[in-house]
Each structure stands twice: as C-alpha cells, then as structure tokens.
JSON list of C-alpha atoms in Angstrom, two decimals:
[
{"chain": "A", "resi": 1, "resn": "GLY", "atom": "CA", "xyz": [-30.61, -9.23, 5.95]},
{"chain": "A", "resi": 2, "resn": "GLU", "atom": "CA", "xyz": [-28.67, -7.73, 3.68]},
{"chain": "A", "resi": 3, "resn": "ASN", "atom": "CA", "xyz": [-26.07, -9.62, 0.98]},
{"chain": "A", "resi": 4, "resn": "VAL", "atom": "CA", "xyz": [-23.55, -8.20, -1.21]},
{"chain": "A", "resi": 5, "resn": "GLU", "atom": "CA", "xyz": [-21.53, -10.23, -3.81]},
{"chain": "A", "resi": 6, "resn": "GLN", "atom": "CA", "xyz": [-18.10, -8.32, -5.27]},
{"chain": "A", "resi": 7, "resn": "HIS", "atom": "CA", "xyz": [-16.51, -9.99, -8.14]},
{"chain": "A", "resi": 8, "resn": "PRO", "atom": "CA", "xyz": [-14.04, -10.31, -9.57]},
{"chain": "A", "resi": 9, "resn": "SER", "atom": "CA", "xyz": [-11.85, -10.97, -6.50]},
{"chain": "A", "resi": 10, "resn": "THR", "atom": "CA", "xyz": [-8.57, -10.46, -8.06]},
{"chain": "A", "resi": 11, "resn": "LEU", "atom": "CA", "xyz": [-8.01, -8.07, -11.51]},
{"chain": "A", "resi": 12, "resn": "SER", "atom": "CA", "xyz": [-4.73, -7.58, -13.19]},
{"chain": "A", "resi": 13, "resn": "VAL", "atom": "CA", "xyz": [-5.07, -4.36, -15.54]},
{"chain": "A", "resi": 14, "resn": "GLN", "atom": "CA", "xyz": [-2.23, -2.83, -18.07]},
{"chain": "A", "resi": 15, "resn": "GLU", "atom": "CA", "xyz": [-1.64, 0.64, -17.08]},
{"chain": "A", "resi": 16, "resn": "GLY", "atom": "CA", "xyz": [-4.14, 2.91, -19.02]},
{"chain": "A", "resi": 17, "resn": "ASP", "atom": "CA", "xyz": [-6.58, 0.50, -19.19]},
{"chain": "A", "resi": 18, "resn": "SER", "atom": "CA", "xyz": [-9.78, 0.74, -17.99]},
{"chain": "A", "resi": 19, "resn": "ALA", "atom": "CA", "xyz": [-10.84, -1.69, -14.86]},
{"chain": "A", "resi": 20, "resn": "VAL", "atom": "CA", "xyz": [-14.78, -2.77, -13.81]},
{"chain": "A", "resi": 21, "resn": "ILE", "atom": "CA", "xyz": [-15.72, -4.28, -11.09]},
{"chain": "A", "resi": 22, "resn": "LYS", "atom": "CA", "xyz": [-19.22, -5.49, -10.12]},
{"chain": "A", "resi": 23, "resn": "CYS", "atom": "CA", "xyz": [-21.87, -5.96, -7.04]},
{"chain": "A", "resi": 24, "resn": "THR", "atom": "CA", "xyz": [-25.02, -7.42, -6.60]},
{"chain": "A", "resi": 25, "resn": "TYR", "atom": "CA", "xyz": [-27.08, -6.82, -3.31]},
{"chain": "A", "resi": 26, "resn": "SER", "atom": "CA", "xyz": [-30.00, -8.51, -2.38]},
{"chain": "A", "resi": 27, "resn": "ASP", "atom": "CA", "xyz": [-32.27, -6.03, 0.20]},
{"chain": "A", "resi": 28, "resn": "SER", "atom": "CA", "xyz": [-34.49, -3.74, -2.69]},
{"chain": "A", "resi": 29, "resn": "ALA", "atom": "CA", "xyz": [-34.92, -1.41, 0.38]},
{"chain": "A", "resi": 30, "resn": "SER", "atom": "CA", "xyz": [-30.84, -0.82, 0.14]},
{"chain": "A", "resi": 31, "resn": "ASN", "atom": "CA", "xyz": [-30.89, 3.24, -1.06]},
{"chain": "A", "resi": 32, "resn": "TYR", "atom": "CA", "xyz": [-26.78, 3.99, -0.26]},
{"chain": "A", "resi": 33, "resn": "PHE", "atom": "CA", "xyz": [-23.58, 2.26, -1.65]},
{"chain": "A", "resi": 34, "resn": "PRO", "atom": "CA", "xyz": [-20.66, 3.72, -1.28]},
{"chain": "A", "resi": 35, "resn": "TRP", "atom": "CA", "xyz": [-17.33, 2.13, -3.06]},
{"chain": "A", "resi": 36, "resn": "TYR", "atom": "CA", "xyz": [-13.74, 2.20, -0.72]},
{"chain": "A", "resi": 37, "resn": "LYS", "atom": "CA", "xyz": [-10.43, 1.97, -1.62]},
{"chain": "A", "resi": 38, "resn": "GLN", "atom": "CA", "xyz": [-8.07, 0.36, 0.72]},
{"chain": "A", "resi": 39, "resn": "GLU", "atom": "CA", "xyz": [-4.01, 0.61, 0.39]},
{"chain": "A", "resi": 40, "resn": "LEU", "atom": "CA", "xyz": [-1.92, -1.86, 2.25]},
{"chain": "A", "resi": 41, "resn": "GLY", "atom": "CA", "xyz": [-1.54, -1.07, 6.29]},
{"chain": "A", "resi": 42, "resn": "LYS", "atom": "CA", "xyz": [-4.36, 1.99, 5.80]},
{"chain": "A", "resi": 43, "resn": "GLY", "atom": "CA", "xyz": [-7.75, 2.06, 6.58]},
{"chain": "A", "resi": 44, "resn": "PRO", "atom": "CA", "xyz": [-10.49, 2.06, 3.61]},
{"chain": "A", "resi": 45, "resn": "GLN", "atom": "CA", "xyz": [-11.12, 5.73, 1.72]},
{"chain": "A", "resi": 46, "resn": "LEU", "atom": "CA", "xyz": [-14.55, 6.23, 0.38]},
{"chain": "A", "resi": 47, "resn": "ILE", "atom": "CA", "xyz": [-14.09, 7.49, -3.22]},
{"chain": "A", "resi": 48, "resn": "ILE", "atom": "CA", "xyz": [-17.38, 7.55, -4.66]},
{"chain": "A", "resi": 49, "resn": "ASP", "atom": "CA", "xyz": [-20.87, 6.85, -3.65]},
{"chain": "A", "resi": 50, "resn": "ILE", "atom": "CA", "xyz": [-24.35, 6.44, -5.59]},
{"chain": "A", "resi": 51, "resn": "ARG", "atom": "CA", "xyz": [-27.60, 6.96, -3.74]},
{"chain": "A", "resi": 52, "resn": "SER", "atom": "CA", "xyz": [-30.61, 4.85, -5.09]},
{"chain": "A", "resi": 53, "resn": "ASN", "atom": "CA", "xyz": [-32.26, 7.75, -6.96]},
{"chain": "A", "resi": 54, "resn": "VAL", "atom": "CA", "xyz": [-29.35, 7.95, -8.96]},
{"chain": "A", "resi": 55, "resn": "GLY", "atom": "CA", "xyz": [-28.84, 5.76, -12.07]},
{"chain": "A", "resi": 56, "resn": "GLU", "atom": "CA", "xyz": [-24.77, 7.13, -12.30]},
{"chain": "A", "resi": 57, "resn": "LYS", "atom": "CA", "xyz": [-22.71, 8.76, -10.80]},
{"chain": "A", "resi": 58, "resn": "LYS", "atom": "CA", "xyz": [-18.71, 10.46, -11.86]},
{"chain": "A", "resi": 59, "resn": "ASP", "atom": "CA", "xyz": [-15.76, 11.35, -10.18]},
{"chain": "A", "resi": 60, "resn": "GLN", "atom": "CA", "xyz": [-12.64, 12.18, -12.75]},
{"chain": "A", "resi": 61, "resn": "ARG", "atom": "CA", "xyz": [-11.42, 8.97, -13.77]},
{"chain": "A", "resi": 62, "resn": "ILE", "atom": "CA", "xyz": [-13.79, 7.25, -11.73]},
{"chain": "A", "resi": 63, "resn": "ALA", "atom": "CA", "xyz": [-17.39, 6.00, -11.95]},
{"chain": "A", "resi": 64, "resn": "VAL", "atom": "CA", "xyz": [-20.65, 4.19, -10.88]},
{"chain": "A", "resi": 65, "resn": "THR", "atom": "CA", "xyz": [-23.64, 3.13, -12.33]},
{"chain": "A", "resi": 66, "resn": "LEU", "atom": "CA", "xyz": [-26.46, 1.21, -10.29]},
{"chain": "A", "resi": 67, "resn": "ASN", "atom": "CA", "xyz": [-29.47, -1.17, -11.57]},
{"chain": "A", "resi": 68, "resn": "LYS", "atom": "CA", "xyz": [-32.16, -0.50, -8.98]},
{"chain": "A", "resi": 69, "resn": "THR", "atom": "CA", "xyz": [-33.99, -3.39, -10.57]},
{"chain": "A", "resi": 70, "resn": "ALA", "atom": "CA", "xyz": [-31.47, -5.77, -11.31]},
{"chain": "A", "resi": 71, "resn": "LYS", "atom": "CA", "xyz": [-30.06, -5.49, -7.38]},
{"chain": "A", "resi": 72, "resn": "HIS", "atom": "CA", "xyz": [-26.65, -4.62, -9.27]},
{"chain": "A", "resi": 73, "resn": "PHE", "atom": "CA", "xyz": [-23.72, -1.28, -9.11]},
{"chain": "A", "resi": 74, "resn": "SER", "atom": "CA", "xyz": [-20.65, -1.31, -10.35]},
{"chain": "A", "resi": 75, "resn": "LEU", "atom": "CA", "xyz": [-17.65, 0.66, -10.38]},
{"chain": "A", "resi": 76, "resn": "HIS", "atom": "CA", "xyz": [-15.16, 1.49, -13.50]},
{"chain": "A", "resi": 77, "resn": "ILE", "atom": "CA", "xyz": [-12.20, 3.16, -13.47]},
{"chain": "A", "resi": 78, "resn": "THR", "atom": "CA", "xyz": [-10.82, 4.31, -17.12]},
{"chain": "A", "resi": 79, "resn": "GLU", "atom": "CA", "xyz": [-7.17, 5.21, -17.36]},
{"chain": "A", "resi": 80, "resn": "THR", "atom": "CA", "xyz": [-5.76, 3.32, -14.66]},
{"chain": "A", "resi": 81, "resn": "GLN", "atom": "CA", "xyz": [-2.14, 4.32, -13.06]},
{"chain": "A", "resi": 82, "resn": "PRO", "atom": "CA", "xyz": [-0.20, 2.19, -10.59]},
{"chain": "A", "resi": 83, "resn": "GLU", "atom": "CA", "xyz": [-1.36, 3.72, -7.92]},
{"chain": "A", "resi": 84, "resn": "ASP", "atom": "CA", "xyz": [-5.12, 2.88, -8.41]},
{"chain": "A", "resi": 85, "resn": "SER", "atom": "CA", "xyz": [-3.65, -0.77, -7.15]},
{"chain": "A", "resi": 86, "resn": "ALA", "atom": "CA", "xyz": [-5.23, -1.55, -3.59]},
{"chain": "A", "resi": 87, "resn": "VAL", "atom": "CA", "xyz": [-8.14, -3.24, -2.40]},
{"chain": "A", "resi": 88, "resn": "TYR", "atom": "CA", "xyz": [-12.05, -2.16, -3.75]},
{"chain": "A", "resi": 89, "resn": "PHE", "atom": "CA", "xyz": [-14.70, -2.78, -1.57]},
{"chain": "A", "resi": 90, "resn": "CYS", "atom": "CA", "xyz": [-18.59, -2.13, -2.24]},
{"chain": "A", "resi": 91, "resn": "ALA", "atom": "CA", "xyz": [-20.90, -1.80, 0.59]},
{"chain": "A", "resi": 92, "resn": "ALA", "atom": "CA", "xyz": [-24.48, -1.47, 0.67]},
{"chain": "A", "resi": 93, "resn": "SER", "atom": "CA", "xyz": [-27.06, -0.10, 3.30]},
{"chain": "A", "resi": 94, "resn": "THR", "atom": "CA", "xyz": [-30.92, 0.14, 3.99]},
{"chain": "A", "resi": 95, "resn": "ASP", "atom": "CA", "xyz": [-30.79, 2.21, 7.50]},
{"chain": "A", "resi": 96, "resn": "SER", "atom": "CA", "xyz": [-30.77, 5.71, 7.45]},
{"chain": "A", "resi": 97, "resn": "TRP", "atom": "CA", "xyz": [-27.44, 5.46, 9.94]},
{"chain": "A", "resi": 98, "resn": "GLY", "atom": "CA", "xyz": [-24.39, 3.32, 9.52]},
{"chain": "A", "resi": 99, "resn": "LYS", "atom": "CA", "xyz": [-24.66, -0.54, 9.24]},
{"chain": "A", "resi": 100, "resn": "LEU", "atom": "CA", "xyz": [-22.66, -0.69, 5.73]},
{"chain": "A", "resi": 101, "resn": "GLN", "atom": "CA", "xyz": [-22.96, -4.17, 4.68]},
{"chain": "A", "resi": 102, "resn": "PHE", "atom": "CA", "xyz": [-19.08, -4.83, 2.85]},
{"chain": "A", "resi": 103, "resn": "GLY", "atom": "CA", "xyz": [-18.57, -6.81, -0.44]},
{"chain": "A", "resi": 104, "resn": "ALA", "atom": "CA", "xyz": [-15.10, -9.54, -0.28]},
{"chain": "A", "resi": 105, "resn": "GLY", "atom": "CA", "xyz": [-13.64, -6.97, -2.07]},
{"chain": "A", "resi": 106, "resn": "THR", "atom": "CA", "xyz": [-11.16, -6.79, -5.15]},
{"chain": "A", "resi": 107, "resn": "GLN", "atom": "CA", "xyz": [-8.01, -6.75, -5.21]},
{"chain": "A", "resi": 108, "resn": "VAL", "atom": "CA", "xyz": [-6.62, -4.62, -8.20]},
{"chain": "A", "resi": 109, "resn": "VAL", "atom": "CA", "xyz": [-2.92, -4.89, -9.85]},
{"chain": "A", "resi": 110, "resn": "VAL", "atom": "CA", "xyz": [-1.95, -2.34, -12.69]},
{"chain": "A", "resi": 111, "resn": "THR", "atom": "CA", "xyz": [0.83, -3.02, -13.90]},
{"chain": "A", "resi": 112, "resn": "PRO", "atom": "CA", "xyz": [2.88, -0.64, -15.74]},
{"chain": "B", "resi": 1, "resn": "SER", "atom": "CA", "xyz": [-13.43, 14.87, 5.72]},
{"chain": "B", "resi": 2, "resn": "ALA", "atom": "CA", "xyz": [-12.88, 13.89, 9.27]},
{"chain": "B", "resi": 3, "resn": "VAL", "atom": "CA", "xyz": [-9.46, 13.23, 10.68]},
{"chain": "B", "resi": 4, "resn": "ILE", "atom": "CA", "xyz": [-9.71, 9.97, 12.41]},
{"chain": "B", "resi": 5, "resn": "SER", "atom": "CA", "xyz": [-6.87, 8.82, 14.46]},
{"chain": "B", "resi": 6, "resn": "GLN", "atom": "CA", "xyz": [-6.58, 4.98, 16.41]},
{"chain": "B", "resi": 7, "resn": "LYS", "atom": "CA", "xyz": [-4.14, 4.09, 19.17]},
{"chain": "B", "resi": 8, "resn": "PRO", "atom": "CA", "xyz": [-2.37, 1.87, 19.50]},
{"chain": "B", "resi": 9, "resn": "SER", "atom": "CA", "xyz": [-1.64, 1.20, 15.50]},
{"chain": "B", "resi": 10, "resn": "ARG", "atom": "CA", "xyz": [-0.55, -1.88, 15.78]},
{"chain": "B", "resi": 11, "resn": "ASP", "atom": "CA", "xyz": [0.31, -4.80, 18.98]},
{"chain": "B", "resi": 12, "resn": "ILE", "atom": "CA", "xyz": [1.18, -7.99, 19.54]},
{"chain": "B", "resi": 13, "resn": "CYS", "atom": "CA", "xyz": [-0.65, -9.21, 22.98]},
{"chain": "B", "resi": 14, "resn": "GLN", "atom": "CA", "xyz": [-0.74, -13.11, 24.49]},
{"chain": "B", "resi": 15, "resn": "ARG", "atom": "CA", "xyz": [-3.76, -14.98, 24.72]},
{"chain": "B", "resi": 16, "resn": "GLY", "atom": "CA", "xyz": [-5.71, -14.41, 27.92]},
{"chain": "B", "resi": 17, "resn": "THR", "atom": "CA", "xyz": [-5.17, -10.75, 27.78]},
{"chain": "B", "resi": 18, "resn": "SER", "atom": "CA", "xyz": [-7.00, -7.87, 26.66]},
{"chain": "B", "resi": 19, "resn": "LEU", "atom": "CA", "xyz": [-6.48, -4.55, 24.82]},
{"chain": "B", "resi": 20, "resn": "THR", "atom": "CA", "xyz": [-8.15, -1.43, 24.45]},
{"chain": "B", "resi": 21, "resn": "ILE", "atom": "CA", "xyz": [-8.07, 0.48, 21.31]},
{"chain": "B", "resi": 22, "resn": "GLN", "atom": "CA", "xyz": [-8.42, 4.30, 21.12]},
{"chain": "B", "resi": 23, "resn": "CYS", "atom": "CA", "xyz": [-10.35, 6.44, 18.43]},
{"chain": "B", "resi": 24, "resn": "GLN", "atom": "CA", "xyz": [-10.20, 10.14, 17.84]},
{"chain": "B", "resi": 25, "resn": "VAL", "atom": "CA", "xyz": [-11.65, 11.98, 15.93]},
{"chain": "B", "resi": 26, "resn": "ASP", "atom": "CA", "xyz": [-11.24, 16.08, 14.85]},
{"chain": "B", "resi": 27, "resn": "SER", "atom": "CA", "xyz": [-14.47, 17.03, 15.01]},
{"chain": "B", "resi": 28, "resn": "GLN", "atom": "CA", "xyz": [-17.72, 15.79, 16.96]},
{"chain": "B", "resi": 29, "resn": "VAL", "atom": "CA", "xyz": [-19.45, 13.43, 15.30]},
{"chain": "B", "resi": 30, "resn": "THR", "atom": "CA", "xyz": [-22.97, 11.56, 16.10]},
{"chain": "B", "resi": 31, "resn": "MET", "atom": "CA", "xyz": [-22.17, 7.69, 15.70]},
{"chain": "B", "resi": 32, "resn": "MET", "atom": "CA", "xyz": [-18.78, 5.90, 15.83]},
{"chain": "B", "resi": 33, "resn": "PHE", "atom": "CA", "xyz": [-18.54, 2.30, 14.39]},
{"chain": "B", "resi": 34, "resn": "TRP", "atom": "CA", "xyz": [-16.29, -0.34, 15.32]},
{"chain": "B", "resi": 35, "resn": "TYR", "atom": "CA", "xyz": [-15.20, -2.96, 12.30]},
{"chain": "B", "resi": 36, "resn": "ARG", "atom": "CA", "xyz": [-12.94, -6.14, 12.43]},
{"chain": "B", "resi": 37, "resn": "GLN", "atom": "CA", "xyz": [-11.23, -6.96, 9.15]},
{"chain": "B", "resi": 38, "resn": "GLN", "atom": "CA", "xyz": [-10.07, -10.40, 9.81]},
{"chain": "B", "resi": 39, "resn": "PRO", "atom": "CA", "xyz": [-6.40, -11.02, 7.41]},
{"chain": "B", "resi": 40, "resn": "GLY", "atom": "CA", "xyz": [-7.69, -10.66, 3.81]},
{"chain": "B", "resi": 41, "resn": "GLN", "atom": "CA", "xyz": [-11.02, -10.46, 4.35]},
{"chain": "B", "resi": 42, "resn": "SER", "atom": "CA", "xyz": [-13.56, -7.99, 4.12]},
{"chain": "B", "resi": 43, "resn": "LEU", "atom": "CA", "xyz": [-14.92, -5.37, 7.04]},
{"chain": "B", "resi": 44, "resn": "THR", "atom": "CA", "xyz": [-17.41, -7.02, 9.83]},
{"chain": "B", "resi": 45, "resn": "LEU", "atom": "CA", "xyz": [-19.69, -4.79, 12.30]},
{"chain": "B", "resi": 46, "resn": "ILE", "atom": "CA", "xyz": [-18.50, -4.65, 15.74]},
{"chain": "B", "resi": 47, "resn": "ALA", "atom": "CA", "xyz": [-20.93, -2.36, 17.04]},
{"chain": "B", "resi": 48, "resn": "THR", "atom": "CA", "xyz": [-22.54, 1.10, 16.78]},
{"chain": "B", "resi": 49, "resn": "ALA", "atom": "CA", "xyz": [-21.83, 3.53, 19.90]},
{"chain": "B", "resi": 50, "resn": "ASN", "atom": "CA", "xyz": [-23.65, 6.38, 20.27]},
{"chain": "B", "resi": 51, "resn": "GLN", "atom": "CA", "xyz": [-22.94, 9.17, 22.82]},
{"chain": "B", "resi": 52, "resn": "GLY", "atom": "CA", "xyz": [-24.64, 8.44, 25.95]},
{"chain": "B", "resi": 53, "resn": "SER", "atom": "CA", "xyz": [-26.23, 5.61, 25.40]},
{"chain": "B", "resi": 54, "resn": "GLU", "atom": "CA", "xyz": [-25.28, 1.43, 25.40]},
{"chain": "B", "resi": 55, "resn": "ALA", "atom": "CA", "xyz": [-23.86, 0.48, 22.61]},
{"chain": "B", "resi": 56, "resn": "THR", "atom": "CA", "xyz": [-25.60, -1.52, 19.92]},
{"chain": "B", "resi": 57, "resn": "TYR", "atom": "CA", "xyz": [-23.91, -4.86, 19.22]},
{"chain": "B", "resi": 58, "resn": "GLU", "atom": "CA", "xyz": [-24.40, -6.76, 15.85]},
{"chain": "B", "resi": 59, "resn": "SER", "atom": "CA", "xyz": [-25.09, -10.59, 15.94]},
{"chain": "B", "resi": 60, "resn": "GLY", "atom": "CA", "xyz": [-22.10, -12.88, 16.92]},
{"chain": "B", "resi": 61, "resn": "PHE", "atom": "CA", "xyz": [-20.76, -10.05, 18.92]},
{"chain": "B", "resi": 62, "resn": "VAL", "atom": "CA", "xyz": [-21.39, -9.66, 22.34]},
{"chain": "B", "resi": 63, "resn": "ILE", "atom": "CA", "xyz": [-20.40, -6.81, 25.73]},
{"chain": "B", "resi": 64, "resn": "ASP", "atom": "CA", "xyz": [-18.36, -9.07, 27.52]},
{"chain": "B", "resi": 65, "resn": "LYS", "atom": "CA", "xyz": [-15.63, -9.72, 24.70]},
{"chain": "B", "resi": 66, "resn": "PHE", "atom": "CA", "xyz": [-15.57, -6.10, 23.35]},
{"chain": "B", "resi": 67, "resn": "PRO", "atom": "CA", "xyz": [-16.83, -3.79, 25.87]},
{"chain": "B", "resi": 68, "resn": "ILE", "atom": "CA", "xyz": [-17.00, -0.24, 24.54]},
{"chain": "B", "resi": 69, "resn": "SER", "atom": "CA", "xyz": [-16.92, 3.09, 25.95]},
{"chain": "B", "resi": 70, "resn": "ARG", "atom": "CA", "xyz": [-18.16, 6.45, 23.82]},
{"chain": "B", "resi": 71, "resn": "PRO", "atom": "CA", "xyz": [-18.29, 9.30, 26.83]},
{"chain": "B", "resi": 72, "resn": "ASN", "atom": "CA", "xyz": [-18.32, 11.95, 24.33]},
{"chain": "B", "resi": 73, "resn": "LEU", "atom": "CA", "xyz": [-18.71, 13.23, 20.75]},
{"chain": "B", "resi": 74, "resn": "THR", "atom": "CA", "xyz": [-15.31, 13.17, 19.60]},
{"chain": "B", "resi": 75, "resn": "PHE", "atom": "CA", "xyz": [-14.13, 9.61, 21.45]},
{"chain": "B", "resi": 76, "resn": "SER", "atom": "CA", "xyz": [-14.57, 5.84, 21.58]},
{"chain": "B", "resi": 77, "resn": "THR", "atom": "CA", "xyz": [-12.58, 3.21, 22.39]},
{"chain": "B", "resi": 78, "resn": "LEU", "atom": "CA", "xyz": [-13.41, -0.89, 22.01]},
{"chain": "B", "resi": 79, "resn": "THR", "atom": "CA", "xyz": [-11.55, -3.51, 24.52]},
{"chain": "B", "resi": 80, "resn": "VAL", "atom": "CA", "xyz": [-11.06, -6.61, 23.16]},
{"chain": "B", "resi": 81, "resn": "SER", "atom": "CA", "xyz": [-11.32, -9.19, 26.09]},
{"chain": "B", "resi": 82, "resn": "ASN", "atom": "CA", "xyz": [-9.44, -12.38, 27.17]},
{"chain": "B", "resi": 83, "resn": "MET", "atom": "CA", "xyz": [-8.00, -12.91, 23.19]},
{"chain": "B", "resi": 84, "resn": "SER", "atom": "CA", "xyz": [-7.36, -15.46, 21.36]},
{"chain": "B", "resi": 85, "resn": "PRO", "atom": "CA", "xyz": [-5.35, -16.03, 18.10]},
{"chain": "B", "resi": 86, "resn": "GLU", "atom": "CA", "xyz": [-8.67, -16.09, 16.79]},
{"chain": "B", "resi": 87, "resn": "ASP", "atom": "CA", "xyz": [-8.71, -12.26, 17.37]},
{"chain": "B", "resi": 88, "resn": "SER", "atom": "CA", "xyz": [-5.75, -11.05, 15.57]},
{"chain": "B", "resi": 89, "resn": "SER", "atom": "CA", "xyz": [-7.35, -8.61, 13.17]},
{"chain": "B", "resi": 90, "resn": "ILE", "atom": "CA", "xyz": [-7.29, -5.33, 12.20]},
{"chain": "B", "resi": 91, "resn": "TYR", "atom": "CA", "xyz": [-9.61, -3.20, 14.13]},
{"chain": "B", "resi": 92, "resn": "LEU", "atom": "CA", "xyz": [-11.20, -0.05, 12.59]},
{"chain": "B", "resi": 93, "resn": "CYS", "atom": "CA", "xyz": [-13.27, 2.71, 13.84]},
{"chain": "B", "resi": 94, "resn": "SER", "atom": "CA", "xyz": [-15.68, 5.10, 11.59]},
{"chain": "B", "resi": 95, "resn": "VAL", "atom": "CA", "xyz": [-17.22, 7.66, 11.82]},
{"chain": "B", "resi": 96, "resn": "ASP", "atom": "CA", "xyz": [-20.56, 9.25, 10.07]},
{"chain": "B", "resi": 97, "resn": "SER", "atom": "CA", "xyz": [-19.43, 12.26, 8.12]},
{"chain": "B", "resi": 98, "resn": "GLY", "atom": "CA", "xyz": [-23.29, 14.08, 8.80]},
{"chain": "B", "resi": 99, "resn": "ARG", "atom": "CA", "xyz": [-24.12, 13.09, 5.49]},
{"chain": "B", "resi": 100, "resn": "VAL", "atom": "CA", "xyz": [-26.68, 9.86, 5.77]},
{"chain": "B", "resi": 101, "resn": "ASN", "atom": "CA", "xyz": [-25.08, 6.71, 5.89]},
{"chain": "B", "resi": 102, "resn": "GLU", "atom": "CA", "xyz": [-21.91, 8.14, 4.66]},
{"chain": "B", "resi": 103, "resn": "GLN", "atom": "CA", "xyz": [-18.84, 6.68, 7.59]},
{"chain": "B", "resi": 104, "resn": "PHE", "atom": "CA", "xyz": [-15.04, 7.81, 6.85]},
{"chain": "B", "resi": 105, "resn": "PHE", "atom": "CA", "xyz": [-12.78, 5.40, 8.33]},
{"chain": "B", "resi": 106, "resn": "GLY", "atom": "CA", "xyz": [-9.50, 5.31, 10.73]},
{"chain": "B", "resi": 107, "resn": "PRO", "atom": "CA", "xyz": [-6.02, 3.88, 9.56]},
{"chain": "B", "resi": 108, "resn": "GLY", "atom": "CA", "xyz": [-6.82, 0.78, 11.92]},
{"chain": "B", "resi": 109, "resn": "THR", "atom": "CA", "xyz": [-5.20, -0.78, 14.81]},
{"chain": "B", "resi": 110, "resn": "ARG", "atom": "CA", "xyz": [-3.35, -4.21, 13.54]},
{"chain": "B", "resi": 111, "resn": "LEU", "atom": "CA", "xyz": [-3.72, -7.03, 16.49]},
{"chain": "B", "resi": 112, "resn": "THR", "atom": "CA", "xyz": [-1.77, -10.13, 16.72]},
{"chain": "B", "resi": 113, "resn": "VAL", "atom": "CA", "xyz": [-2.49, -12.35, 19.69]},
{"chain": "B", "resi": 114, "resn": "LEU", "atom": "CA", "xyz": [0.11, -15.06, 20.17]}
]
C-alpha cells in the first residue's frame, strides 16, 4: 500500500520568513495530494491540493509543488504569520474516492 | 464547503463501556469516512461508509469493535465498543466534497477512556 513520509516533524520560523515541508510517497499510481492544517483542538482543514497533471499550484501565501518522477511534493508558506502556527499534514491518494494516506505531520511554530 | 458537526465533542468513559459518535453534514454526500487520531499522531482511516451498504473497514479495524451506521446521505454514527484506555483518541469524520478525492473533516470527538 501507499506510504507517505513527511519532514521535518517540527519547524520553527521567524515571522515573515518562509516555511517548507516535504513529503515523499511510495505508490507511483498516487494522483491526488492534499495538505491539511490542524489547529489545536480542531479538525484538519484542507488548505491546498494538487493533482498529478499539475506541477505547481499557488493560493496567496501558500503553494504546493509536485515532482512525480521523484515522487515527492512540498508545501511552501511565504511571509509566515503567527496564525500559521499549527500541525500540517500531507496526504496521498490513488483511489478515485477516499482512502487518503497521511504523513506523520509537521508542527510549525511561527515566532513574532 | 460542507458544514460538518460531531457529537459529542469530547467524553470521558469507563473501560468496558461503549460510546456512539454522531456525524452530521449540512448537505447530502456520497461517502463518509471515519478516522482515528491517537494523541500526537497522524490520522488513520478506520472505515468508509456509503449509504445503503455495509461499511468497508481498513486493516486492523473490525466491525465488532467499531460498528458504523449510515442511515441516510447526511448522517453517520461510529460506535467504539468495549473500550479500553488504548481507545483514547480523537475520532474524526470526513465527507467527500463532490470533487474527486477531496475530503472535508469535522471538528472531531476527543475520547478519554479511564
């Protein structure tokens, strides 16, 4: 089955700096790669996703890149703000419906 | 995106008892999913619930321990049966958005078993 590895496990950045989280996946058939943000005491919130026919996608301060050859994808957050502090999860899916395989998560701390 | 609610939001239970968690969504959805998130850990899919059919369980999860109902297109329940302290986790439901693979999550139910 699919295996998703996520690094780093924790990331501390100064406000205004950029943050990058990287994930690798094992199943070359994976074709959908979402990123979720989970704040303390809340459920995961979908913040951006990318499909295998696209190499990069951007939404304001966040962007995701996908390298299908190397089987890795990354989340980039620019101009970080304290409200970006949360746990971020990557995931991958090969199925047409459901069955997301999640990475272990990255705790991001943005210090003012 | 869909508005998803879960009840209860948290509970503290005694070992050996059972707890039923409800998941309600404000629009009709085809698929609903149940996940477990152990303390400080990632999300693990328990089962997929489609209306009108038996839930499909992932490896390591069985119906006797985690019975699921899906009576209609907006509602599902997950029961955690014969609980032990190892069942202490956050239980999350999610729903498909209508866009292939895309899922939205509810707020979760925080369960502590003593």
